PDB file of C-alpha atoms in Angstrom:
ATOM      1  CA  MET A   1       2.683 -25.314   3.906  1.00 69.00           C
ATOM      2  CA  LYS A   2       4.328 -25.419   0.502  1.00 83.00           C
ATOM      3  CA  LYS A   3       2.546 -22.512  -1.216  1.00 90.00           C
ATOM      4  CA  ILE A   4       0.910 -19.232  -0.339  1.00 92.00           C
ATOM      5  CA  ARG A   5      -1.872 -18.003  -2.600  1.00 95.00           C
ATOM      6  CA  ILE A   6      -1.504 -14.379  -3.755  1.00 97.00           C
ATOM      7  CA  ALA A   7      -3.696 -12.313  -6.086  1.00 98.00           C
ATOM      8  CA  LYS A   8      -3.446  -8.850  -7.591  1.00 98.00           C
ATOM      9  CA  ILE A   9      -6.216  -6.455  -6.600  1.00 98.00           C
ATOM     10  CA  GLU A  10      -4.796  -3.855  -8.988  1.00 98.00           C
ATOM     11  CA  ALA A  11      -3.262  -4.651 -12.384  1.00 98.00           C
ATOM     12  CA  ALA A  12      -0.169  -2.528 -11.627  1.00 98.00           C
ATOM     13  CA  ALA A  13       0.624  -4.425  -8.417  1.00 98.00           C
ATOM     14  CA  VAL A  14       3.886  -6.343  -8.115  1.00 98.00           C
ATOM     15  CA  ILE A  15       3.577  -9.898  -6.787  1.00 98.00           C
ATOM     16  CA  PRO A  16       5.826 -10.385  -3.709  1.00 97.00           C
ATOM     17  CA  THR A  17       9.163 -12.039  -4.486  1.00 96.00           C
ATOM     18  CA  ARG A  18      12.271 -13.352  -2.789  1.00 94.00           C
ATOM     19  CA  LYS A  19      15.495 -11.747  -3.947  1.00 91.00           C
ATOM     20  CA  HIS A  20      17.296 -15.021  -3.252  1.00 93.00           C
ATOM     21  CA  PRO A  21      15.647 -18.488  -3.120  1.00 92.00           C
ATOM     22  CA  SER A  22      16.748 -19.038   0.487  1.00 94.00           C
ATOM     23  CA  ASP A  23      15.441 -15.670   1.794  1.00 93.00           C
ATOM     24  CA  ALA A  24      12.866 -16.082   4.559  1.00 94.00           C
ATOM     25  CA  GLY A  25      10.797 -13.036   3.631  1.00 95.00           C
ATOM     26  CA  LEU A  26       8.842 -12.094   0.529  1.00 96.00           C
ATOM     27  CA  ASP A  27       9.477  -8.502  -0.556  1.00 96.00           C
ATOM     28  CA  LEU A  28       6.369  -6.306  -0.634  1.00 97.00           C
ATOM     29  CA  TYR A  29       6.187  -3.486  -3.184  1.00 98.00           C
ATOM     30  CA  SER A  30       4.468  -0.112  -3.225  1.00 98.00           C
ATOM     31  CA  LEU A  31       1.570   0.103  -5.673  1.00 98.00           C
ATOM     32  CA  GLU A  32       1.808   3.875  -6.050  1.00 97.00           C
ATOM     33  CA  ALA A  33       4.333   6.673  -5.706  1.00 98.00           C
ATOM     34  CA  VAL A  34       3.992   8.150  -2.220  1.00 97.00           C
ATOM     35  CA  THR A  35       5.560  11.055  -0.359  1.00 96.00           C
ATOM     36  CA  ILE A  36       5.583  10.761   3.414  1.00 95.00           C
ATOM     37  CA  GLU A  37       5.974  14.147   5.045  1.00 96.00           C
ATOM     38  CA  LYS A  38       8.398  14.649   7.927  1.00 94.00           C
ATOM     39  CA  GLN A  39       7.364  13.078  11.209  1.00 94.00           C
ATOM     40  CA  SER A  40       4.173  11.583   9.808  1.00 95.00           C
ATOM     41  CA  SER A  41       2.870   8.232   8.601  1.00 95.00           C
ATOM     42  CA  VAL A  42       1.009   6.799   5.610  1.00 96.00           C
ATOM     43  CA  SER A  43      -0.606   3.430   4.882  1.00 96.00           C
ATOM     44  CA  VAL A  44       1.003   2.411   1.599  1.00 97.00           C
ATOM     45  CA  ARG A  45      -1.007   0.186  -0.729  1.00 98.00           C
ATOM     46  CA  THR A  46       0.532  -2.945  -2.221  1.00 98.00           C
ATOM     47  CA  GLY A  47      -2.373  -3.807  -4.515  1.00 98.00           C
ATOM     48  CA  ILE A  48      -2.244  -7.467  -3.472  1.00 98.00           C
ATOM     49  CA  ALA A  49      -4.231  -9.828  -1.265  1.00 98.00           C
ATOM     50  CA  LEU A  50      -2.997 -13.135   0.096  1.00 96.00           C
ATOM     51  CA  ASP A  51      -4.460 -16.177   1.742  1.00 96.00           C
ATOM     52  CA  ILE A  52      -2.647 -16.929   4.994  1.00 95.00           C
ATOM     53  CA  PRO A  53      -3.592 -20.504   5.960  1.00 94.00           C
ATOM     54  CA  ASP A  54      -4.930 -21.395   9.403  1.00 94.00           C
ATOM     55  CA  GLY A  55      -2.074 -22.026  11.821  1.00 95.00           C
ATOM     56  CA  TYR A  56       0.121 -19.306  10.260  1.00 96.00           C
ATOM     57  CA  VAL A  57       0.548 -15.547  10.515  1.00 97.00           C
ATOM     58  CA  GLY A  58       2.121 -13.060   8.133  1.00 97.00           C
ATOM     59  CA  LEU A  59       4.526 -10.631   9.809  1.00 97.00           C
ATOM     60  CA  ILE A  60       5.293  -7.425   7.918  1.00 96.00           C
ATOM     61  CA  LEU A  61       8.883  -6.551   8.778  1.00 94.00           C
ATOM     62  CA  PRO A  62      11.334  -3.844   7.691  1.00 92.00           C
ATOM     63  CA  LYS A  63      13.823  -4.280   4.879  1.00 88.00           C
ATOM     64  CA  SER A  64      17.312  -3.475   6.112  1.00 79.00           C
ATOM     65  CA  ARG A  65      18.023  -0.786   3.510  1.00 77.00           C
ATOM     66  CA  ASN A  66      14.982   1.416   4.164  1.00 79.00           C
ATOM     67  CA  ASN A  67      15.277   4.526   6.335  1.00 78.00           C
ATOM     68  CA  TYR A  68      11.834   4.508   7.908  1.00 88.00           C
ATOM     69  CA  ILE A  69       9.869   2.696  10.597  1.00 86.00           C
ATOM     70  CA  LEU A  70       6.977   0.300  10.027  1.00 89.00           C
ATOM     71  CA  GLY A  71       3.816   0.321  12.122  1.00 90.00           C
ATOM     72  CA  GLY A  72       2.344  -2.891  13.491  1.00 84.00           C
ATOM     73  CA  GLY A  73       2.331  -5.531  10.813  1.00 91.00           C
ATOM     74  CA  VAL A  74       0.356  -8.672  11.560  1.00 95.00           C
ATOM     75  CA  VAL A  75      -1.673 -10.375   8.827  1.00 96.00           C
ATOM     76  CA  ASP A  76      -3.905 -12.977  10.442  1.00 96.00           C
ATOM     77  CA  ALA A  77      -5.274 -16.062   8.728  1.00 94.00           C
ATOM     78  CA  GLY A  78      -8.733 -15.140   7.578  1.00 92.00           C
ATOM     79  CA  TYR A  79      -7.892 -11.534   6.608  1.00 95.00           C
ATOM     80  CA  GLN A  80      -9.044 -11.128   3.024  1.00 95.00           C
ATOM     81  CA  GLY A  81      -8.361  -7.466   2.268  1.00 96.00           C
ATOM     82  CA  GLU A  82      -5.547  -5.636   0.543  1.00 98.00           C
ATOM     83  CA  ILE A  83      -2.172  -5.743   2.259  1.00 98.00           C
ATOM     84  CA  LYS A  84      -1.155  -2.244   3.315  1.00 97.00           C
ATOM     85  CA  VAL A  85       2.081  -1.224   4.992  1.00 96.00           C
ATOM     86  CA  LYS A  86       2.060   1.580   7.563  1.00 96.00           C
ATOM     87  CA  ILE A  87       5.245   3.567   7.044  1.00 94.00           C
ATOM     88  CA  ILE A  88       6.361   6.101   9.644  1.00 94.00           C
ATOM     89  CA  ASN A  89       8.838   8.826   8.699  1.00 92.00           C
ATOM     90  CA  PRO A  90      10.637   9.910  11.895  1.00 92.00           C
ATOM     91  CA  SER A  91      13.003  12.287  10.091  1.00 90.00           C
ATOM     92  CA  ALA A  92      12.885  16.051   9.562  1.00 93.00           C
ATOM     93  CA  LEU A  93      12.691  15.592   5.780  1.00 94.00           C
ATOM     94  CA  PRO A  94      10.025  14.064   3.532  1.00 95.00           C
ATOM     95  CA  ILE A  95      10.589  10.561   2.131  1.00 94.00           C
ATOM     96  CA  SER A  96       9.599   9.686  -1.431  1.00 94.00           C
ATOM     97  CA  ILE A  97       8.745   6.115  -2.389  1.00 95.00           C
ATOM     98  CA  GLU A  98       8.421   5.220  -6.049  1.00 96.00           C
ATOM     99  CA  ALA A  99       5.761   2.878  -7.393  1.00 98.00           C
ATOM    100  CA  GLY A 100       7.194  -0.638  -7.526  1.00 97.00           C
ATOM    101  CA  SER A 101       9.750   0.000  -4.756  1.00 95.00           C
ATOM    102  CA  GLY A 102      10.358  -2.678  -2.139  1.00 95.00           C
ATOM    103  CA  ILE A 103       8.904  -1.273   1.082  1.00 96.00           C
ATOM    104  CA  ALA A 104       8.829  -4.199   3.523  1.00 96.00           C
ATOM    105  CA  GLN A 105       9.043  -7.957   3.707  1.00 96.00           C
ATOM    106  CA  LEU A 106       6.428 -10.524   4.626  1.00 97.00           C
ATOM    107  CA  LEU A 107       7.507 -13.428   6.793  1.00 97.00           C
ATOM    108  CA  VAL A 108       4.937 -16.251   7.036  1.00 96.00           C
ATOM    109  CA  VAL A 109       5.439 -18.279  10.208  1.00 97.00           C
ATOM    110  CA  PRO A 110       3.549 -21.047  12.021  1.00 96.00           C
ATOM    111  CA  ILE A 111       1.786 -20.063  15.233  1.00 96.00           C
ATOM    112  CA  GLU A 112       0.006 -21.632  18.155  1.00 94.00           C
ATOM    113  CA  THR A 113      -3.231 -20.184  19.493  1.00 92.00           C
ATOM    114  CA  PRO A 114      -3.474 -21.420  23.090  1.00 94.00           C
ATOM    115  CA  ALA A 115      -6.671 -20.986  25.058  1.00 96.00           C
ATOM    116  CA  VAL A 116      -6.674 -18.172  27.625  1.00 96.00           C
ATOM    117  CA  GLU A 117      -7.239 -19.068  31.273  1.00 94.00           C
ATOM    118  CA  THR A 118      -7.868 -16.332  33.848  1.00 96.00           C
ATOM    119  CA  VAL A 119      -6.326 -17.047  37.258  1.00 94.00           C
ATOM    120  CA  PRO A 120      -5.746 -15.028  40.447  1.00 93.00           C
ATOM    121  CA  LEU A 121      -2.418 -13.193  40.464  1.00 91.00           C
ATOM    122  CA  ALA A 122      -1.262 -15.285  43.429  1.00 88.00           C
ATOM    123  CA  ASN A 123      -1.626 -18.430  41.273  1.00 88.00           C
ATOM    124  CA  LEU A 124      -0.175 -17.006  38.060  1.00 90.00           C
ATOM    125  CA  PHE A 125       3.406 -18.225  38.390  1.00 89.00           C
ATOM    126  CA  ALA A 126       4.100 -21.812  39.430  1.00 81.00           C
ATOM    127  CA  GLN A 127       7.348 -20.732  41.109  1.00 83.00           C
ATOM    128  CA  LYS A 128       9.331 -17.554  41.704  1.00 82.00           C
ATOM    129  CA  SER A 129      11.938 -16.845  39.043  1.00 82.00           C
ATOM    130  CA  GLU A 130      15.370 -15.396  39.696  1.00 78.00           C
ATOM    131  CA  ARG A 131      14.515 -12.485  37.397  1.00 77.00           C
ATOM    132  CA  GLY A 132      11.199 -11.567  38.993  1.00 77.00           C
ATOM    133  CA  GLU A 133       9.891  -8.233  37.703  1.00 77.00           C
ATOM    134  CA  SER A 134      13.231  -6.693  36.702  1.00 72.00           C
ATOM    135  CA  GLY A 135      14.068  -5.779  33.111  1.00 68.00           C
ATOM    136  CA  GLY A 136      10.618  -6.238  31.633  1.00 65.00           C
ATOM    137  CA  ILE A 137       9.216  -4.535  28.565  1.00 65.00           C
ATOM    138  CA  HIS A 138       7.072  -1.518  29.305  1.00 59.00           C
ATOM    139  CA  ALA A 139       4.647  -0.644  26.522  1.00 57.00           C
TER     140      ALA A 139
END
């Protein structure tokens, strides 16, 4: 993939950019000024839509300088709506975001979509691993 197609939904939207040519992510910008109250979240509009090609996914990731948390950020191929960024303010103070501020970055990466096969638990693992069940992620 050499290009990603992006369009403005709103005239005031800022097209995603890379600060440096070798940066992996495209910076996403807030369409509007937003205040996020303490310990709450808001879906922030970007005013843009993009065409993620089949075989790729867009991952919305944090920018290192921002002092907030992002909610789940997966943009699947085939999604044709406006890109919105869920911002979570974990602090005890409100956060203000100005229109045109960089709020996140979009990383477009190739993916595989393997078929799912259901098997009995006894047949799930071909062999026992040294790790077993220890140290897993618990969601």
